[in-house]
N, CA and C atoms as an extended XYZ file, in Angstrom:
258
Properties=species:S:1:pos:R:3:atomname:S:1:resname:S:1:resid:I:1 pbc="F F F"
N        21.327       10.291        5.171 N   UNK     1
C        21.124       10.659        3.798 CA  UNK     1
C        19.683       10.324        3.385 C   UNK     1
N        19.031       11.235        2.741 N   UNK     2
C        17.654       11.055        2.321 CA  UNK     2
C        17.591       10.319        0.988 C   UNK     2
N        16.674        9.389        0.913 N   UNK     3
C        16.484        8.614       -0.309 CA  UNK     3
C        15.826        9.490       -1.375 C   UNK     3
N        16.366        9.527       -2.579 N   UNK     4
C        15.722       10.302       -3.653 CA  UNK     4
C        14.300        9.798       -3.907 C   UNK     4
N        13.403       10.710       -4.244 N   UNK     5
C        11.995       10.368       -4.430 CA  UNK     5
C        11.802        9.266       -5.476 C   UNK     5
N        12.479        9.349       -6.597 N   UNK     6
C        12.273        8.342       -7.645 CA  UNK     6
C        12.682        6.951       -7.170 C   UNK     6
N        13.729        6.867       -6.387 N   UNK     7
C        14.178        5.577       -5.843 CA  UNK     7
C        13.155        5.064       -4.826 C   UNK     7
N        12.660        5.972       -3.994 N   UNK     8
C        11.650        5.572       -3.005 CA  UNK     8
C        10.400        5.033       -3.698 C   UNK     8
N         9.942        5.709       -4.727 N   UNK     9
C         8.753        5.249       -5.451 CA  UNK     9
C         8.978        3.869       -6.060 C   UNK     9
N        10.149        3.644       -6.627 N   UNK    10
C        10.459        2.328       -7.200 CA  UNK    10
C        10.490        1.255       -6.114 C   UNK    10
N        11.104        1.588       -4.978 N   UNK    11
C        11.198        0.625       -3.881 CA  UNK    11
C         9.802        0.278       -3.347 C   UNK    11
N         8.961        1.290       -3.140 N   UNK    12
C         7.609        1.037       -2.637 CA  UNK    12
C         6.767        0.270       -3.656 C   UNK    12
N         6.971        0.544       -4.919 N   UNK    13
C         6.256       -0.194       -5.960 CA  UNK    13
C         6.661       -1.670       -5.929 C   UNK    13
N         7.942       -1.935       -5.795 N   UNK    14
C         8.415       -3.322       -5.721 CA  UNK    14
C         7.877       -4.026       -4.480 C   UNK    14
N         7.864       -3.327       -3.360 N   UNK    15
C         7.322       -3.920       -2.134 CA  UNK    15
C         5.834       -4.190       -2.268 C   UNK    15
N         5.147       -3.390       -3.050 N   UNK    16
C         3.715       -3.585       -3.284 CA  UNK    16
C         3.460       -4.825       -4.136 C   UNK    16
N         4.380       -5.127       -5.025 N   UNK    17
C         4.220       -6.245       -5.959 CA  UNK    17
C         4.638       -7.584       -5.373 C   UNK    17
N         5.448       -7.576       -4.353 N   UNK    18
C         6.025       -8.811       -3.816 CA  UNK    18
C         5.639       -8.982       -2.359 C   UNK    18
N         4.363       -9.203       -2.111 N   UNK    19
C         3.838       -9.275       -0.761 CA  UNK    19
C         3.895      -10.679       -0.178 C   UNK    19
N         3.616      -11.672       -0.987 N   UNK    20
C         3.555      -13.038       -0.482 CA  UNK    20
C         2.185      -13.650       -0.688 C   UNK    20
N         1.137      -12.851       -0.574 N   UNK    21
C        -0.218      -13.302       -0.886 CA  UNK    21
C        -0.573      -12.698       -2.237 C   UNK    21
N        -0.903      -13.548       -3.179 N   UNK    22
C        -1.139      -13.104       -4.559 CA  UNK    22
C        -2.206      -12.006       -4.638 C   UNK    22
N        -3.268      -12.139       -3.862 N   UNK    23
C        -4.326      -11.128       -3.879 CA  UNK    23
C        -3.792       -9.752       -3.490 C   UNK    23
N        -2.915       -9.729       -2.488 N   UNK    24
C        -2.347       -8.454       -2.052 CA  UNK    24
C        -1.340       -7.931       -3.074 C   UNK    24
N        -0.606       -8.834       -3.716 N   UNK    25
C         0.297       -8.426       -4.807 CA  UNK    25
C        -0.487       -7.667       -5.870 C   UNK    25
N        -1.611       -8.236       -6.271 N   UNK    26
C        -2.420       -7.639       -7.332 CA  UNK    26
C        -3.008       -6.304       -6.879 C   UNK    26
N        -3.643       -6.282       -5.715 N   UNK    27
C        -4.286       -5.057       -5.229 CA  UNK    27
C        -3.288       -3.928       -5.013 C   UNK    27
N        -2.195       -4.240       -4.326 N   UNK    28
C        -1.252       -3.178       -3.977 CA  UNK    28
C        -0.400       -2.733       -5.153 C   UNK    28
N        -0.068       -3.645       -6.060 N   UNK    29
C         0.721       -3.202       -7.215 CA  UNK    29
C        -0.127       -2.299       -8.111 C   UNK    29
N        -1.398       -2.614       -8.260 N   UNK    30
C        -2.293       -1.750       -9.045 CA  UNK    30
C        -2.433       -0.386       -8.366 C   UNK    30
N        -2.631       -0.418       -7.061 N   UNK    31
C        -2.756        0.823       -6.308 CA  UNK    31
C        -1.485        1.666       -6.443 C   UNK    31
N        -0.337        1.028       -6.289 N   UNK    32
C         0.940        1.742       -6.400 CA  UNK    32
C         1.090        2.388       -7.771 C   UNK    32
N         0.745        1.660       -8.808 N   UNK    33
C         0.847        2.201      -10.170 CA  UNK    33
C        -0.028        3.441      -10.358 C   UNK    33
N        -1.198        3.424       -9.751 N   UNK    34
C        -2.157        4.512       -9.932 CA  UNK    34
C        -1.881        5.698       -9.005 C   UNK    34
N        -1.510        5.441       -7.758 N   UNK    35
C        -1.510        6.499       -6.748 CA  UNK    35
C        -0.149        7.017       -6.262 C   UNK    35
N         0.863        6.188       -6.220 N   UNK    36
C         2.101        6.578       -5.522 CA  UNK    36
C         2.731        7.856       -6.052 C   UNK    36
N         2.781        8.032       -7.341 N   UNK    37
C         3.462        9.203       -7.915 CA  UNK    37
C         2.828       10.518       -7.471 C   UNK    37
N         1.541       10.490       -7.136 N   UNK    38
C         0.841       11.708       -6.724 CA  UNK    38
C         0.858       11.941       -5.218 C   UNK    38
N         1.402       11.013       -4.451 N   UNK    39
C         1.421       11.149       -2.992 CA  UNK    39
C         2.538       12.086       -2.546 C   UNK    39
N         2.250       12.838       -1.472 N   UNK    40
C         3.298       13.660       -0.877 CA  UNK    40
C         4.101       12.785        0.102 C   UNK    40
N         5.111       13.366        0.717 N   UNK    41
C         5.995       12.581        1.591 CA  UNK    41
C         5.256       11.964        2.772 C   UNK    41
N         4.338       12.711        3.376 N   UNK    42
C         3.584       12.185        4.524 CA  UNK    42
C         2.709       11.004        4.099 C   UNK    42
N         2.101       11.101        2.931 N   UNK    43
C         1.278        9.999        2.429 CA  UNK    43
C         2.135        8.783        2.098 C   UNK    43
N         3.309        9.020        1.545 N   UNK    44
C         4.233        7.917        1.273 CA  UNK    44
C         4.693        7.265        2.577 C   UNK    44
N         4.929        8.072        3.605 N   UNK    45
C         5.314        7.524        4.916 CA  UNK    45
C         4.230        6.593        5.443 C   UNK    45
N         2.968        7.022        5.328 N   UNK    46
C         1.853        6.201        5.799 CA  UNK    46
C         1.743        4.927        4.973 C   UNK    46
N         1.872        5.035        3.665 N   UNK    47
C         1.808        3.852        2.800 CA  UNK    47
C         2.938        2.884        3.143 C   UNK    47
N         4.118        3.419        3.376 N   UNK    48
C         5.246        2.554        3.732 CA  UNK    48
C         4.993        1.845        5.062 C   UNK    48
N         4.400        2.553        6.021 N   UNK    49
C         4.048        1.921        7.289 CA  UNK    49
C         3.025        0.814        7.063 C   UNK    49
N         2.069        1.056        6.168 N   UNK    50
C         1.077        0.032        5.841 CA  UNK    50
C         1.751       -1.208        5.264 C   UNK    50
N         2.747       -1.012        4.427 N   UNK    51
C         3.450       -2.147        3.823 CA  UNK    51
C         4.199       -2.982        4.857 C   UNK    51
N         4.452       -2.419        6.027 N   UNK    52
C         5.108       -3.166        7.091 CA  UNK    52
C         4.137       -4.059        7.862 C   UNK    52
N         2.841       -3.909        7.591 N   UNK    53
C         1.832       -4.722        8.266 CA  UNK    53
C         1.767       -6.113        7.641 C   UNK    53
N         1.228       -7.042        8.396 N   UNK    54
C         1.078       -8.425        7.968 CA  UNK    54
C         0.069       -8.534        6.825 C   UNK    54
N         0.374       -9.348        5.830 N   UNK    55
C        -0.508       -9.531        4.677 CA  UNK    55
C        -1.894      -10.033        5.067 C   UNK    55
N        -1.959      -10.929        6.014 N   UNK    56
C        -3.269      -11.446        6.444 CA  UNK    56
C        -4.138      -10.319        6.982 C   UNK    56
N        -3.535       -9.446        7.784 N   UNK    57
C        -4.278       -8.302        8.318 CA  UNK    57
C        -4.691       -7.364        7.189 C   UNK    57
N        -3.750       -7.056        6.300 N   UNK    58
C        -4.058       -6.165        5.181 CA  UNK    58
C        -5.222       -6.695        4.356 C   UNK    58
N        -5.205       -7.973        4.055 N   UNK    59
C        -6.264       -8.551        3.239 CA  UNK    59
C        -7.609       -8.449        3.954 C   UNK    59
N        -7.628       -8.712        5.244 N   UNK    60
C        -8.877       -8.617        6.000 CA  UNK    60
C        -9.387       -7.184        6.052 C   UNK    60
N        -8.473       -6.221        6.137 N   UNK    61
C        -8.898       -4.816        6.153 CA  UNK    61
C        -9.456       -4.402        4.803 C   UNK    61
N        -8.734       -4.729        3.743 N   UNK    62
C        -9.151       -4.322        2.394 CA  UNK    62
C       -10.450       -5.013        1.996 C   UNK    62
N       -10.608       -6.263        2.382 N   UNK    63
C       -11.806       -7.018        2.011 CA  UNK    63
C       -12.991       -6.726        2.924 C   UNK    63
N       -12.776       -5.955        3.978 N   UNK    64
C       -13.862       -5.597        4.887 CA  UNK    64
C       -14.176       -6.657        5.929 C   UNK    64
N       -13.348       -7.671        6.035 N   UNK    65
C       -13.566       -8.708        7.039 CA  UNK    65
C       -13.323       -8.194        8.452 C   UNK    65
N       -12.405       -7.244        8.564 N   UNK    66
C       -12.089       -6.608        9.842 CA  UNK    66
C       -11.867       -5.128        9.588 C   UNK    66
N       -12.196       -4.286       10.565 N   UNK    67
C       -11.934       -2.849       10.382 CA  UNK    67
C       -10.438       -2.559       10.460 C   UNK    67
N       -10.006       -1.637        9.633 N   UNK    68
C        -8.605       -1.214        9.664 CA  UNK    68
C        -8.380       -0.320       10.876 C   UNK    68
N        -7.172       -0.308       11.406 N   UNK    69
C        -6.863        0.654       12.467 CA  UNK    69
C        -7.109        2.084       11.966 C   UNK    69
N        -7.503        2.947       12.865 N   UNK    70
C        -7.818        4.333       12.497 CA  UNK    70
C        -6.717        4.965       11.654 C   UNK    70
N        -5.488        4.682       12.008 N   UNK    71
C        -4.337        5.259       11.309 CA  UNK    71
C        -4.373        4.966        9.804 C   UNK    71
N        -4.842        3.768        9.449 N   UNK    72
C        -4.824        3.327        8.061 CA  UNK    72
C        -6.189        3.358        7.376 C   UNK    72
N        -7.233        3.723        8.090 N   UNK    73
C        -8.596        3.593        7.568 CA  UNK    73
C        -8.798        4.313        6.237 C   UNK    73
N        -8.359        5.553        6.118 N   UNK    74
C        -8.525        6.298        4.874 CA  UNK    74
C        -7.751        5.680        3.727 C   UNK    74
N        -6.555        5.236        4.002 N   UNK    75
C        -5.716        4.601        2.980 CA  UNK    75
C        -6.330        3.274        2.523 C   UNK    75
N        -6.811        2.491        3.462 N   UNK    76
C        -7.454        1.218        3.128 CA  UNK    76
C        -8.705        1.462        2.285 C   UNK    76
N        -9.485        2.475        2.639 N   UNK    77
C       -10.665        2.823        1.838 CA  UNK    77
C       -10.259        3.173        0.407 C   UNK    77
N        -9.193        3.944        0.266 N   UNK    78
C        -8.725        4.343       -1.061 CA  UNK    78
C        -8.243        3.129       -1.862 C   UNK    78
N        -7.552        2.218       -1.204 N   UNK    79
C        -7.095        0.998       -1.880 CA  UNK    79
C        -8.305        0.183       -2.334 C   UNK    79
N        -9.297        0.056       -1.478 N   UNK    80
C       -10.500       -0.678       -1.835 CA  UNK    80
C       -11.252       -0.044       -2.994 C   UNK    80
N       -11.359        1.272       -2.998 N   UNK    81
C       -12.034        1.980       -4.078 CA  UNK    81
C       -11.269        1.828       -5.400 C   UNK    81
N        -9.964        1.886       -5.314 N   UNK    82
C        -9.138        1.714       -6.507 CA  UNK    82
C        -9.311        0.303       -7.074 C   UNK    82
N        -9.364       -0.673       -6.183 N   UNK    83
C        -9.525       -2.063       -6.614 CA  UNK    83
C       -10.889       -2.277       -7.273 C   UNK    83
N       -11.928       -1.665       -6.724 N   UNK    84
C       -13.269       -1.883       -7.282 CA  UNK    84
C       -13.498       -1.074       -8.563 C   UNK    84
N       -12.672       -0.059       -8.792 N   UNK    85
C       -12.800        0.749      -10.013 CA  UNK    85
C       -12.227        0.035      -11.229 C   UNK    85
N       -11.398       -0.956      -10.985 N   UNK    86
C       -10.740       -1.632      -12.102 CA  UNK    86
C       -11.452       -2.842      -12.452 C   UNK    86
């Protein structure tokens, strides 16, 4: 059974807000609020895969301490741009 889009968006938003590292909670919840509703299914799939990554790795990628894997590079850039715009 396929998850309804509105439920998926709520679930991904909650996962973005409850990461474990406060910095990632703030960055990802803001990003989710701004971007998730406009994402297509493939983009949501990629974002969901990103949420399965370790917070320490995510923070290093977003902060530029380490390069993000190619798979996530565009998404990480977008998260970083969204964070710096606010």
